[in-house]
C-alpha positions in Angstrom: -156.6 113.2 -171.3 -153.0 114.0 -172.5 -150.8 114.7 -175.6 -148.7 111.8 -176.8 -148.9 112.3 -180.6 -148.3 115.6 -182.2 -150.2 116.1 -185.5 -148.8 118.1 -188.5 -150.8 121.1 -189.6 -151.4 119.8 -193.3 -152.8 116.4 -191.8 -155.2 118.1 -189.3 -156.5 120.4 -192.0 -157.2 117.4 -194.5 -158.9 115.4 -191.6 -161.0 118.2 -190.4 -162.0 118.8 -194.2 -163.9 115.6 -194.1 -166.5 116.8 -191.6 -167.8 119.9 -193.1 -167.5 121.6 -190.0 -165.7 124.8 -191.4 -162.0 125.7 -191.3 -159.7 125.5 -188.2 -159.0 128.5 -186.1 -157.1 127.1 -183.2 -156.1 123.6 -181.7 -154.6 123.3 -178.4 -153.4 120.1 -176.7 -155.1 119.1 -173.3 -152.6 117.8 -170.8 -155.0 116.3 -168.2 -155.3 112.5 -168.0 -153.1 109.5 -169.0 -154.8 107.6 -171.9 -155.1 109.3 -175.3 -153.9 112.3 -177.2 -156.5 115.1 -177.0 -156.9 118.5 -178.7 -159.4 121.3 -178.2 -160.3 122.2 -181.5 -161.9 125.6 -182.7 -163.5 125.8 -186.1 -165.4 128.6 -187.8 -168.5 126.8 -186.8 -167.8 125.7 -183.2 -165.6 123.9 -180.6 -164.7 120.1 -180.7 -162.6 117.6 -179.0 -160.2 115.7 -181.3 -158.8 112.2 -179.7 -156.0 110.1 -181.0 -156.2 106.7 -179.4 -153.1 105.5 -177.7 -151.9 103.0 -175.0 -154.4 100.7 -173.4 -157.3 101.6 -176.0 -157.6 98.8 -178.4 -158.6 99.6 -181.9 -161.2 96.8 -181.9 -163.0 98.2 -178.8 -163.4 101.8 -180.5 -166.8 100.9 -182.1 -168.1 100.1 -178.5 -166.8 103.5 -177.0 -168.3 105.6 -180.0 -171.3 103.8 -180.7 -172.1 103.8 -176.9 -171.7 107.9 -176.8 -173.9 108.1 -179.8 -176.5 105.8 -178.2 -176.5 107.7 -174.8 -176.7 110.9 -176.4 -179.6 110.0 -178.5 -181.4 108.4 -175.3 -181.0 111.8 -173.6 -177.8 111.5 -171.5 -175.6 114.7 -171.8 -172.3 113.3 -173.1 -169.9 114.0 -176.0 -171.5 112.9 -179.2 -169.1 111.5 -182.1 -169.3 113.2 -185.3 -169.7 111.3 -188.6 -167.7 112.5 -191.6 -169.2 113.0 -195.1 -169.1 109.1 -195.4 -170.9 108.5 -192.3 -167.7 107.2 -190.5 -167.1 108.0 -186.9 -163.6 106.4 -186.8 -160.7 107.6 -188.9 -156.9 107.8 -189.2 -154.7 110.7 -188.2 -150.9 110.9 -187.7 -150.7 107.2 -187.9 -153.4 106.9 -185.0 -156.9 105.9 -184.9 -158.9 109.2 -184.5 -162.3 110.7 -183.9 -164.1 114.0 -183.3 -166.6 114.5 -180.7 -168.8 117.4 -179.7 -167.6 119.8 -177.1 -169.5 120.0 -173.7 -169.7 123.3 -171.7 -168.9 123.0 -167.9 -166.2 122.7 -165.4 -165.1 119.9 -163.2 -165.4 120.3 -159.5 -162.1 120.2 -157.5 -163.8 119.8 -154.0 -167.1 118.1 -154.3 -169.9 119.1 -152.0 -172.6 116.4 -151.1 -175.0 118.1 -153.5 -172.4 117.6 -156.3 -172.3 114.0 -155.3 -176.1 113.6 -155.4 -176.2 115.0 -158.8 -173.6 112.7 -159.8 -175.5 109.7 -158.3 -178.6 110.7 -160.4 -176.6 111.0 -163.6 -174.9 107.7 -163.0 -178.4 105.9 -162.6 -179.5 107.6 -165.6 -176.3 106.2 -167.7 -177.2 102.7 -166.5 -180.7 102.8 -167.3 -180.1 104.5 -170.8 -177.4 101.9 -171.5 -179.8 98.8 -171.1 -180.5 98.3 -174.7 -177.1 99.1 -176.1 -176.3 95.9 -178.3 -172.6 96.0 -178.5 -170.8 94.2 -175.5 -167.3 94.6 -173.9 -165.9 92.8 -171.1 -164.2 94.8 -168.4 -160.4 94.1 -168.9 -159.7 96.0 -165.7 -161.5 93.6 -163.4 -160.2 90.9 -161.0 -158.2 88.9 -163.7 -156.9 92.1 -165.1 -155.6 93.1 -161.6 -153.9 90.0 -161.3 -152.0 90.6 -164.7 -151.0 94.3 -163.7 -149.7 93.0 -160.3 -147.7 90.3 -162.1 -146.3 92.9 -164.3 -145.3 95.2 -161.6 -143.5 92.6 -159.6 -140.6 93.8 -157.4 -141.0 97.3 -159.0 -143.9 97.9 -156.9 -141.3 98.6 -154.0 -140.1 101.7 -156.1 -143.5 103.2 -155.8 -143.9 102.5 -152.0 -142.2 100.2 -149.6 -144.5 97.3 -148.9 -146.9 97.8 -151.7 -146.0 94.5 -153.3 -147.1 92.4 -150.4 -150.3 94.7 -149.8 -151.4 93.9 -153.4 -150.6 90.3 -153.2 -152.7 90.2 -149.8 -155.6 92.1 -151.2 -155.8 90.0 -154.5 -156.1 86.9 -152.4 -158.8 88.4 -150.2 -160.8 89.8 -153.3 -160.5 86.3 -155.0 -162.5 85.0 -152.0 -164.7 88.0 -151.6 -165.8 89.0 -155.2 -169.4 88.7 -155.7 -171.3 86.8 -158.7 -174.6 87.0 -160.0 -175.1 91.0 -159.5 -177.1 93.0 -162.1 -174.9 93.9 -165.2 -174.9 96.5 -167.7 -173.1 99.2 -169.3 -170.8 101.2 -167.0 -168.7 104.0 -167.2 -165.9 102.6 -164.9 -163.9 105.9 -164.6 -166.4 108.5 -163.5 -164.0 110.7 -161.6 -164.7 114.5 -161.0 -162.8 115.6 -164.1 -165.2 113.4 -166.1 -168.2 115.0 -164.6 -169.1 118.8 -165.8 -171.0 121.3 -164.0 -172.5 124.8 -164.9 -173.6 126.7 -161.8 -175.5 124.4 -159.8 -176.4 121.9 -162.6 -174.6 119.0 -163.8 -173.9 119.6 -167.4 -172.5 116.4 -168.8 -170.3 113.3 -168.4 -167.2 112.8 -170.6 -164.4 110.3 -171.3 -166.0 106.9 -171.9 -162.8 105.1 -173.0 -163.1 102.7 -170.1 -166.7 101.8 -170.5 -167.6 98.3 -170.5 -170.0 95.5 -169.3 -169.9 94.6 -165.7 -171.7 94.7 -162.3 -173.7 98.1 -162.2 -172.8 98.4 -158.5 -169.1 98.2 -159.4 -169.6 101.6 -161.0 -170.9 103.1 -157.8 -167.9 101.7 -155.9 -165.6 103.5 -158.4 -167.5 106.8 -157.6 -167.4 106.4 -154.0 -163.5 105.9 -154.3 -163.4 109.0 -156.7 -165.8 111.4 -155.0 -166.2 110.6 -151.4 -162.7 111.3 -149.7 -161.0 114.7 -148.7 -157.7 115.8 -149.9 -156.1 114.4 -147.0 -157.7 111.0 -148.0 -160.4 111.0 -145.3 -163.7 109.4 -146.2 -166.7 111.7 -146.3 -170.0 109.8 -145.2 -172.0 112.9 -146.1 -170.8 112.9 -149.7 -171.3 109.1 -149.8 -174.9 109.2 -148.5 -175.7 111.8 -150.8 -174.0 110.0 -153.9 -175.9 106.7 -152.8 -179.3 108.6 -152.3 -179.0 110.2 -155.6 -178.5 107.0 -157.4 -181.3 105.0 -155.7 -183.6 107.9 -156.6 -183.2 106.5 -160.0 -182.4 103.0 -159.8 -182.6 101.3 -156.1 -180.0 98.9 -155.4 -181.0 95.1 -154.9 -180.1 93.4 -151.4 -177.4 91.6 -153.1 -175.8 94.7 -154.5 -175.9 96.4 -151.2 -174.2 93.6 -149.4 -171.5 93.5 -152.1 -170.7 97.1 -151.9 -167.7 97.2 -149.6 -166.0 94.3 -151.4 -166.5 96.1 -154.7 -165.1 99.5 -153.0 -162.0 97.5 -152.2 -161.8 96.2 -155.7 -162.2 99.7 -157.2 -159.5 101.1 -154.7 -157.1 98.1 -155.8 -157.8 98.9 -159.6 -156.7 102.5 -159.3 -153.8 101.7 -157.1 -152.5 99.3 -159.6 -153.0 101.2 -162.9 -151.6 104.4 -161.4 -148.5 102.4 -160.0 -147.9 101.1 -163.5 -148.2 104.6 -165.0 -146.0 106.1 -162.4 -143.2 103.6 -163.1 -143.7 103.9 -167.1 -144.5 107.7 -167.7 -141.4 109.6 -168.6 -141.0 112.5 -165.9 -140.9 115.2 -168.8 -144.0 113.7 -170.6 -146.7 116.1 -171.5 -149.2 114.3 -169.4 -150.3 114.4 -165.7 -149.1 111.6 -163.7 -151.6 110.5 -161.0 -150.4 109.5 -157.5 -151.2 105.9 -156.7 -150.4 106.4 -153.0 -153.7 107.9 -152.2 -155.4 104.6 -153.2 -153.5 103.0 -150.3 -155.2 104.9 -147.8 -158.5 104.4 -149.6 -158.1 100.7 -149.6 -157.3 100.5 -146.2 -160.3 102.5 -145.3 -162.5 100.0 -147.2 -160.8 97.0 -145.7 -162.0 98.2 -142.3 -165.7 98.3 -143.3 -168.2 96.1 -141.4 -171.0 96.6 -143.8 -172.5 98.9 -146.5 -174.3 100.9 -143.8 -170.9 102.5 -143.0 -170.9 104.0 -146.6 -173.9 106.0 -145.8 -176.4 103.6 -147.5 -180.1 104.2 -146.3 -181.6 101.1 -144.8 -183.6 99.3 -147.2 -182.7 101.8 -150.1 -184.9 104.4 -151.7 -188.2 103.2 -152.9 
């Protein structure tokens, strides 16, 4: 989340009037994240999140994102629910941007996840995959192997400004993943960006998942690989087998992995590490230093990629033999 677009007061008031949720009492920009402009909105009836869509988010993808959240919420997953205005519309215009209003979720995100947090996350991820099976709209993953090649080409020699040797590392890894990338794995709706700041907890309970604006259709196991990258390393970028084992056991308690998924997991983890290395490097180079947005360090993903490159098998990730049945 971030703020790129400022909204004039009179435009905001007219926008909110279309929902019948009372009058505005406060509106505060949210600085975390990198993709869209987000505001925490308080009205006389409650709290909401207002999102103005920017950057990588294509307008034609918005019915998928908003429809998916509505579908998952109706199926019992705790996630933001898009509000429909008096005309039944979820997507509208504000300050020259496509915009939507969603429900507010209580909770905090965990800065230093423990294994039990990871187990809860794994269970929730399996629940998301199962509840998304009958969602009818499809969206290809624009940030998979083909997309990584395009980002790397766009970075070119500028990758060396991020870190010396990065251009060669990316080139070599892309060539390896072209050979190793699996096919034929179970597919479905994935979140594709389920970092700790997109998972809320209240006390010892997971209270909801947020930020579905990278969601798409892809290998379900790739979503697990994203989470292993995001949840299972220490601040010093050291892999935590305990966290990974808990995450995987939590996931398999809801949806056991197929043998082919288990075999593919090391390559999928490498791909997920490269994906975030590339997009963070792009944003590092193209975000103004004084922008009201959090720039995320791409270099931590060099360490994560190196770790996954050295894996011999999925067992080294903490995956129980044969899976949970």
